[in-house]
CSV table of C-alpha atoms and ligand atoms in Angstrom, one decimal:
chain,number,residue,atom,x,y,z
A,947,MET,CA,0.0,0.0,0.0
A,948,THR,CA,1.4,3.5,-0.8
A,949,ASP,CA,1.7,6.3,1.7
A,950,LYS,CA,-1.0,8.1,-0.2
A,951,ALA,CA,-3.4,5.2,0.2
A,952,ARG,CA,-2.6,4.8,3.8
A,953,VAL,CA,-2.0,7.9,5.9
A,954,VAL,CA,0.5,7.1,8.6
A,955,ASP,CA,1.0,9.4,11.6
A,956,TYR,CA,4.8,9.3,11.4
A,957,GLN,CA,5.2,11.9,14.1
A,958,GLY,CA,3.0,9.9,16.4
A,959,VAL,CA,5.0,6.7,15.7
A,960,LEU,CA,8.3,8.5,16.4
A,961,ASP,CA,6.9,10.0,19.7
A,962,TYR,CA,5.7,6.5,20.7
A,963,ILE,CA,9.1,4.9,19.9
A,964,ALA,CA,11.1,7.5,21.8
A,965,GLU,CA,9.1,6.5,25.0
A,966,ALA,CA,8.9,2.8,24.3
A,967,VAL,CA,12.7,2.2,23.9
A,968,ARG,CA,13.6,3.8,27.3
A,969,PRO,CA,13.8,0.5,29.2
A,970,GLN,CA,16.5,-0.6,26.7
A,971,PHE,CA,19.0,2.0,27.9
A,972,GLY,CA,22.0,0.6,29.8
A,973,LYS,CA,22.0,-2.7,27.9
A,974,GLY,CA,24.7,-1.8,25.4
A,975,ARG,CA,28.0,0.0,25.7
A,976,VAL,CA,29.4,3.2,24.3
A,977,ALA,CA,32.4,2.6,22.0
A,978,ASP,CA,35.5,3.5,23.9
A,979,TYR,CA,38.3,2.2,21.6
A,980,ILE,CA,38.3,5.7,20.2
A,981,PRO,CA,38.7,7.6,23.5
A,982,ALA,CA,37.1,10.8,22.3
A,983,LEU,CA,33.9,8.9,21.5
A,984,ALA,CA,33.6,7.6,25.1
A,985,ASP,CA,32.7,11.1,26.4
A,986,VAL,CA,29.2,11.1,24.7
A,987,ASP,CA,26.1,11.0,26.9
A,988,ALA,CA,25.0,7.3,26.6
A,989,ARG,CA,21.3,8.2,27.1
A,990,LYS,CA,21.0,10.3,23.9
A,991,PHE,CA,18.2,9.2,21.6
A,992,GLY,CA,17.2,10.8,18.3
A,993,MET,CA,15.3,9.7,15.2
A,994,ALA,CA,14.4,11.3,11.9
A,995,VAL,CA,12.2,10.2,9.0
A,996,ARG,CA,12.5,11.9,5.6
A,997,LEU,CA,9.8,11.0,3.1
A,998,VAL,CA,10.8,11.1,-0.6
A,999,ASP,CA,8.6,14.2,-1.1
A,1000,GLY,CA,11.0,16.0,1.4
A,1001,THR,CA,8.7,16.0,4.5
A,1002,LEU,CA,10.7,15.6,7.7
A,1003,TYR,CA,9.7,14.2,11.1
A,1004,THR,CA,12.1,14.1,14.1
A,1005,VAL,CA,12.0,13.2,17.8
A,1006,GLY,CA,14.3,13.6,20.8
A,1007,ASP,CA,17.9,14.4,19.9
A,1008,GLY,CA,17.2,14.1,16.1
A,1009,LEU,CA,18.7,17.5,15.5
A,1010,GLU,CA,21.9,17.0,17.6
A,1011,ARG,CA,25.0,16.2,15.6
A,1012,PHE,CA,27.1,13.1,16.5
A,1013,SER,CA,30.1,11.3,15.0
A,1014,VAL,CA,28.9,9.5,11.9
A,1015,GLN,CA,31.9,7.1,11.9
A,1016,SER,CA,31.1,4.1,9.5
A,1017,ILE,CA,28.0,5.7,8.1
A,1018,SER,CA,30.4,7.8,6.1
A,1019,LYS,CA,31.5,4.7,4.2
A,1020,LEU,CA,28.2,4.8,2.4
A,1021,PHE,CA,28.9,8.3,0.9
A,1022,VAL,CA,32.5,7.5,0.0
A,1023,LEU,CA,31.2,4.5,-1.9
A,1024,GLU,CA,28.8,6.8,-3.7
A,1025,LEU,CA,31.7,9.1,-4.7
A,1026,ALA,CA,33.8,6.1,-5.8
A,1027,MET,CA,30.9,4.7,-7.9
A,1028,GLN,CA,30.2,8.2,-9.4
A,1029,HIS,CA,33.8,8.5,-10.6
A,1030,PHE,CA,34.9,4.9,-11.2
A,1031,GLY,CA,31.7,3.0,-11.9
A,1032,ASP,CA,32.1,-0.8,-11.8
A,1033,MET,CA,35.8,-0.5,-11.5
A,1034,VAL,CA,35.2,-0.2,-7.8
A,1035,TRP,CA,34.4,-3.9,-7.7
A,1036,THR,CA,37.9,-4.8,-8.8
A,1037,ARG,CA,39.3,-3.4,-5.5
A,1038,VAL,CA,36.6,-4.6,-3.1
A,1039,GLY,CA,34.0,-7.4,-3.1
A,1040,LYS,CA,30.2,-7.3,-2.3
A,1041,GLU,CA,29.8,-10.3,0.0
A,1042,PRO,CA,28.9,-10.2,3.7
A,1043,SER,CA,32.0,-10.7,5.8
A,1044,GLY,CA,30.8,-12.8,8.8
A,1045,ASP,CA,33.7,-11.3,10.7
A,1046,ARG,CA,34.3,-8.2,12.9
A,1047,PHE,CA,34.3,-4.9,11.0
A,1048,ASN,CA,38.1,-4.6,11.5
A,1049,SER,CA,39.1,-8.3,11.2
A,1050,MET,CA,42.4,-9.1,9.7
A,1051,MET,CA,42.0,-12.8,9.1
A,1052,ARG,CA,39.8,-12.9,6.1
A,1053,LEU,CA,41.8,-10.2,4.4
A,1054,GLU,CA,44.9,-12.4,4.4
A,1055,HIS,CA,42.9,-15.4,3.0
A,1056,GLU,CA,41.5,-13.3,0.2
A,1057,ARG,CA,44.8,-11.8,-0.7
A,1058,GLY,CA,44.1,-8.1,0.2
A,1059,ILE,CA,40.7,-7.8,-1.5
A,1060,PRO,CA,38.3,-6.9,1.2
A,1061,ARG,CA,34.9,-8.6,1.3
A,1062,ASN,CA,32.8,-5.4,0.9
A,1063,PRO,CA,33.1,-1.6,1.1
A,1064,PHE,CA,31.4,-1.4,4.5
A,1065,ILE,CA,34.0,-3.3,6.7
A,1066,ASN,CA,37.1,-1.2,7.5
A,1067,PRO,CA,39.5,-2.7,4.9
A,1068,GLY,CA,36.8,-2.3,2.2
A,1069,ALA,CA,36.3,1.4,3.2
A,1070,LEU,CA,40.0,2.0,3.1
A,1071,ALA,CA,40.2,0.5,-0.4
A,1072,THR,CA,37.3,2.6,-1.5
A,1073,LEU,CA,38.7,5.8,0.0
A,1074,ASP,CA,42.1,5.0,-1.6
A,1075,LEU,CA,40.3,5.1,-5.0
A,1076,VAL,CA,38.7,8.4,-4.3
A,1077,MET,CA,42.1,9.8,-3.2
A,1078,GLY,CA,43.3,9.1,-6.7
A,1079,LEU,CA,41.0,11.9,-8.0
A,1080,LYS,CA,42.5,15.4,-8.5
A,1081,GLY,CA,42.3,17.8,-5.6
A,1082,ASP,CA,42.1,17.6,-1.8
A,1083,THR,CA,40.1,14.6,-0.8
A,1084,ARG,CA,39.1,16.0,2.6
A,1085,HIS,CA,37.6,19.1,0.9
A,1086,ARG,CA,35.9,16.7,-1.6
A,1087,LEU,CA,34.4,14.6,1.2
A,1088,ARG,CA,33.3,17.6,3.3
A,1089,ASN,CA,31.8,19.4,0.3
A,1090,TYR,CA,29.9,16.2,-0.8
A,1091,LEU,CA,28.4,15.8,2.7
A,1092,ARG,CA,27.5,19.5,2.9
A,1093,PHE,CA,25.8,19.2,-0.5
A,1094,LEU,CA,24.0,16.0,0.5
A,1095,ALA,CA,22.9,17.3,3.9
A,1096,VAL,CA,22.0,20.7,2.4
A,1097,ASP,CA,23.9,22.4,5.1
A,1098,GLU,CA,27.2,24.3,4.7
A,1099,THR,CA,28.2,23.9,8.4
A,1100,VAL,CA,28.6,20.1,8.3
A,1101,ASP,CA,32.2,19.4,9.3
A,1102,SER,CA,34.7,16.9,10.8
A,1103,ASN,CA,35.6,17.0,14.5
A,1104,ALA,CA,39.4,17.4,14.7
A,1105,THR,CA,39.5,16.1,18.3
A,1106,VAL,CA,37.7,12.8,17.4
A,1107,ALA,CA,39.8,12.4,14.2
A,1108,ARG,CA,43.1,12.9,16.2
A,1109,SER,CA,41.9,10.5,18.9
A,1110,GLU,CA,41.1,7.8,16.3
A,1111,LEU,CA,44.4,8.4,14.5
A,1112,ASP,CA,46.4,8.0,17.7
A,1113,HIS,CA,44.7,4.6,18.3
A,1114,ALA,CA,44.3,3.4,14.7
A,1115,HIS,CA,46.7,0.5,15.0
A,1116,THR,CA,44.4,-2.2,13.6
A,1117,ASN,CA,43.3,0.0,10.7
A,1118,ARG,CA,46.9,0.9,9.9
A,1119,ALA,CA,47.8,-2.9,9.9
A,1120,LEU,CA,44.8,-3.6,7.5
A,1121,ALA,CA,46.0,-0.8,5.2
A,1122,HIS,CA,49.6,-2.1,5.2
A,1123,LEU,CA,48.5,-5.6,4.5
A,1124,MET,CA,46.4,-4.4,1.6
A,1125,LYS,CA,49.3,-2.3,0.4
A,1126,ALA,CA,51.6,-5.4,0.5
A,1127,TYR,CA,49.0,-7.1,-1.8
A,1128,GLY,CA,49.0,-4.1,-4.2
A,1129,ASN,CA,45.5,-3.0,-3.3
A,1130,ILE,CA,46.4,0.5,-1.8
A,1131,ASP,CA,48.0,3.1,-4.0
A,1132,ASN,CA,48.4,6.0,-1.5
A,1133,ASP,CA,50.8,6.5,1.4
A,1134,VAL,CA,49.3,4.6,4.3
A,1135,GLU,CA,49.7,7.5,6.7
A,1136,ASP,CA,47.9,9.9,4.3
A,1137,LEU,CA,45.2,7.3,3.9
A,1138,MET,CA,44.8,6.9,7.7
A,1139,GLU,CA,44.5,10.7,8.2
A,1140,THR,CA,41.9,11.0,5.5
A,1141,TYR,CA,40.0,8.0,6.8
A,1142,CYS,CA,39.9,9.4,10.4
A,1143,PHE,CA,38.8,12.8,9.0
A,1144,GLN,CA,36.0,11.0,7.1
A,1145,CYS,CA,34.8,9.0,10.2
A,1146,ALA,CA,34.9,12.1,12.4
A,1147,MET,CA,32.4,13.9,10.3
A,1148,GLU,CA,29.4,15.1,12.5
A,1149,MET,CA,25.8,15.2,11.3
A,1150,ASN,CA,22.5,14.8,13.0
A,1151,CYS,CA,19.7,12.3,12.2
A,1152,ALA,CA,17.8,14.8,10.0
A,1153,GLU,CA,20.9,15.6,8.0
A,1154,LEU,CA,21.8,12.0,7.5
A,1155,ALA,CA,18.2,11.2,6.4
A,1156,THR,CA,18.4,14.0,3.9
A,1157,ALA,CA,21.8,12.9,2.7
A,1158,ALA,CA,20.5,9.4,1.9
A,1159,LEU,CA,17.4,10.6,0.1
A,1160,PRO,CA,18.8,9.8,-3.3
A,1161,LEU,CA,19.0,6.2,-2.3
A,1162,ALA,CA,15.3,6.2,-1.6
A,1163,GLY,CA,14.4,8.0,-4.7
A,1164,GLY,CA,16.2,5.9,-7.3
A,1165,GLY,CA,19.1,8.3,-7.4
A,1166,TYR,CA,16.8,11.4,-7.5
A,1167,SER,CA,16.2,13.6,-4.5
A,1168,SER,CA,13.4,16.2,-4.3
A,1169,LEU,CA,15.5,18.2,-1.8
A,1170,HIS,CA,18.6,18.4,-4.1
A,1171,ASP,CA,16.3,18.7,-7.1
A,1172,THR,CA,18.6,16.5,-9.2
A,1173,ALA,CA,19.7,13.0,-9.8
A,1174,VAL,CA,22.6,12.7,-7.4
A,1175,ILE,CA,23.5,9.1,-8.5
A,1176,SER,CA,22.0,6.9,-11.3
A,1177,LYS,CA,19.0,4.7,-10.7
A,1178,ASN,CA,21.3,1.7,-11.1
A,1179,GLN,CA,23.8,2.9,-8.6
A,1180,ALA,CA,21.1,3.6,-6.0
A,1181,ARG,CA,19.7,0.0,-6.5
A,1182,ARG,CA,23.2,-1.5,-6.2
A,1183,ILE,CA,24.3,0.5,-3.2
A,1184,ASN,CA,21.0,-0.4,-1.4
A,1185,SER,CA,21.7,-4.1,-2.2
A,1186,VAL,CA,25.2,-4.0,-0.7
A,1187,MET,CA,23.8,-2.2,2.4
A,1188,LEU,CA,21.1,-4.9,2.9
A,1189,THR,CA,23.7,-7.7,2.8
A,1190,CYS,CA,26.8,-6.0,4.3
A,1191,GLY,CA,25.7,-2.7,6.1
A,1192,MET,CA,25.3,-4.1,9.6
A,1193,TYR,CA,28.6,-6.0,10.0
A,1194,ASP,CA,28.2,-9.6,11.1
A,1195,SER,CA,24.7,-9.1,12.5
A,1196,VAL,CA,23.4,-8.3,9.1
A,1197,GLY,CA,21.1,-11.4,9.0
A,1198,SER,CA,19.4,-10.7,12.3
A,1199,PHE,CA,19.1,-7.0,11.4
A,1200,ALA,CA,17.3,-8.0,8.1
A,1201,TYR,CA,15.1,-10.4,10.1
A,1202,ARG,CA,14.2,-7.8,12.7
A,1203,VAL,CA,14.1,-4.6,10.6
A,1204,GLY,CA,13.9,-5.6,7.0
A,1205,LEU,CA,15.6,-2.5,5.5
A,1206,PRO,CA,19.0,-1.8,3.9
A,1207,ALA,CA,21.0,0.1,6.5
A,1208,LYS,CA,24.4,1.3,7.5
A,1209,SER,CA,25.6,1.7,11.1
A,1210,GLY,CA,28.5,3.5,12.8
A,1211,VAL,CA,30.2,3.1,16.1
A,1212,GLY,CA,29.0,6.6,17.0
A,1213,GLY,CA,25.6,5.0,17.5
A,1214,GLY,CA,23.9,6.0,14.3
A,1215,ILE,CA,22.0,3.8,11.9
A,1216,LEU,CA,20.8,5.1,8.6
A,1217,ALA,CA,18.1,3.0,6.8
A,1218,VAL,CA,16.6,3.3,3.4
A,1219,ALA,CA,13.0,2.3,2.4
A,1220,PRO,CA,13.3,2.5,-1.5
A,1221,GLY,CA,10.6,4.6,-3.1
A,1222,ARG,CA,9.3,5.8,0.3
A,1223,MET,CA,11.7,7.3,2.8
A,1224,THR,CA,14.9,7.3,4.8
A,1225,ILE,CA,15.1,6.8,8.5
A,1226,CYS,CA,18.0,7.7,10.8
A,1227,VAL,CA,18.3,6.8,14.5
A,1228,TRP,CA,21.0,7.7,17.0
A,1229,SER,CA,21.7,6.1,20.4
A,1230,PRO,CA,25.3,5.7,21.4
A,1231,GLU,CA,25.2,2.4,23.3
A,1232,LEU,CA,26.3,-0.5,21.0
A,1233,ASP,CA,25.6,-4.2,21.0
A,1234,ALA,CA,28.4,-6.8,20.7
A,1235,PHE,CA,28.6,-6.3,16.9
A,1236,GLY,CA,29.2,-2.6,17.1
A,1237,ASN,CA,25.6,-1.6,16.1
A,1238,SER,CA,23.4,0.7,18.2
A,1239,TYR,CA,21.5,-1.4,20.7
A,1240,VAL,CA,18.6,1.0,21.2
A,1241,GLY,CA,18.7,2.2,17.6
A,1242,THR,CA,18.1,-1.3,16.3
A,1243,ALA,CA,15.2,-1.8,18.7
A,1244,ALA,CA,13.8,1.6,17.6
A,1245,LEU,CA,14.0,0.6,13.9
A,1246,GLU,CA,12.4,-2.7,14.6
A,1247,LEU,CA,9.5,-1.0,16.3
A,1248,PHE,CA,9.2,1.5,13.4
A,1249,THR,CA,9.0,-1.1,10.7
A,1250,SER,CA,6.6,-3.3,12.8
A,1251,MET,CA,4.3,-0.3,13.5
A,1252,THR,CA,4.3,1.1,9.9
A,1253,GLY,CA,4.8,-1.9,7.7
A,1254,VAL,CA,7.6,0.0,6.0
A,1255,SER,CA,10.0,-2.8,4.8
A,1256,VAL,CA,11.4,-4.2,1.6
A,1257,PHE,CA,9.9,-7.6,2.4
B,1845,LIG,N1,36.2,4.9,12.6
B,1845,LIG,C1,35.8,3.6,13.0
B,1845,LIG,C2,36.9,2.6,12.9
B,1845,LIG,O1,37.6,2.6,11.9
B,1845,LIG,C3,34.6,3.2,12.2
B,1845,LIG,C4,34.0,1.9,12.7
B,1845,LIG,C5,32.5,2.0,12.7
B,1845,LIG,O2,31.9,3.0,12.8
B,1845,LIG,O3,31.9,0.9,12.7
B,1845,LIG,O4,37.2,1.8,13.7
């Protein structure tokens, strides 16, 4: 049934969810392997829904910016696909990993070609491609996110980026291993600095929901008034999100929520309902897989209450 045929009170649904998830606080843990992330208030909760016609609904801390972390991998993949097309898939696969987001083991088995662009080695390979383009990659990333969010103040948090860079031993090791296999062109330290800048971008739920709107609109977004990516690219990115976007709990997330989504260790989850809307939720406490504990519960409630799902 379309949204026109069935009028859903999305604001009412969000208000209900914000209350209903309260008992879930305290069950997850805020990420602390990046020390600057550990300072965030664990009880924050925000959510935003952006319909393809541009209508926005928010609740709680939906307008407060947080560290997007791995959600940025989605937008770097978009940039890579815009500039390199299917060549991207010679550098990175499109299969779920079944391992932790920064696991080294499989990378060695698969000779430096990461399983998908949403685990850390895959994101590093994708970023390495984008860094091959002319011009300053950090400006390119920031400008792209400002354009997508329709907000010129979107920026990276230098303290968070520094903190991650100081503790990025596993990511550095992944990058060096890939370089040894010939799958990284840039200097590893340049790559790490750019990657930490990318992960430390700060956006709020409403901005992230806006930024993903082209993925819900077959590449087109009513807010940007243009086709940001091609229809084909939107379909393919949504498919990779559905199978790889939630690390090694992607199966249970698909079972519980039923939408393509990308999470980040800052506690954000950005989901796409193709043809209908984007939904972003933020709650910093994470489950054992590195996905927002309360955020997953909130999305499960949202899709159960509204019937918005790809299945
Ligand atoms: N910056 C984080 C890292 O590389 C991103 C991980 C995530 O958000 O899942 O460890």
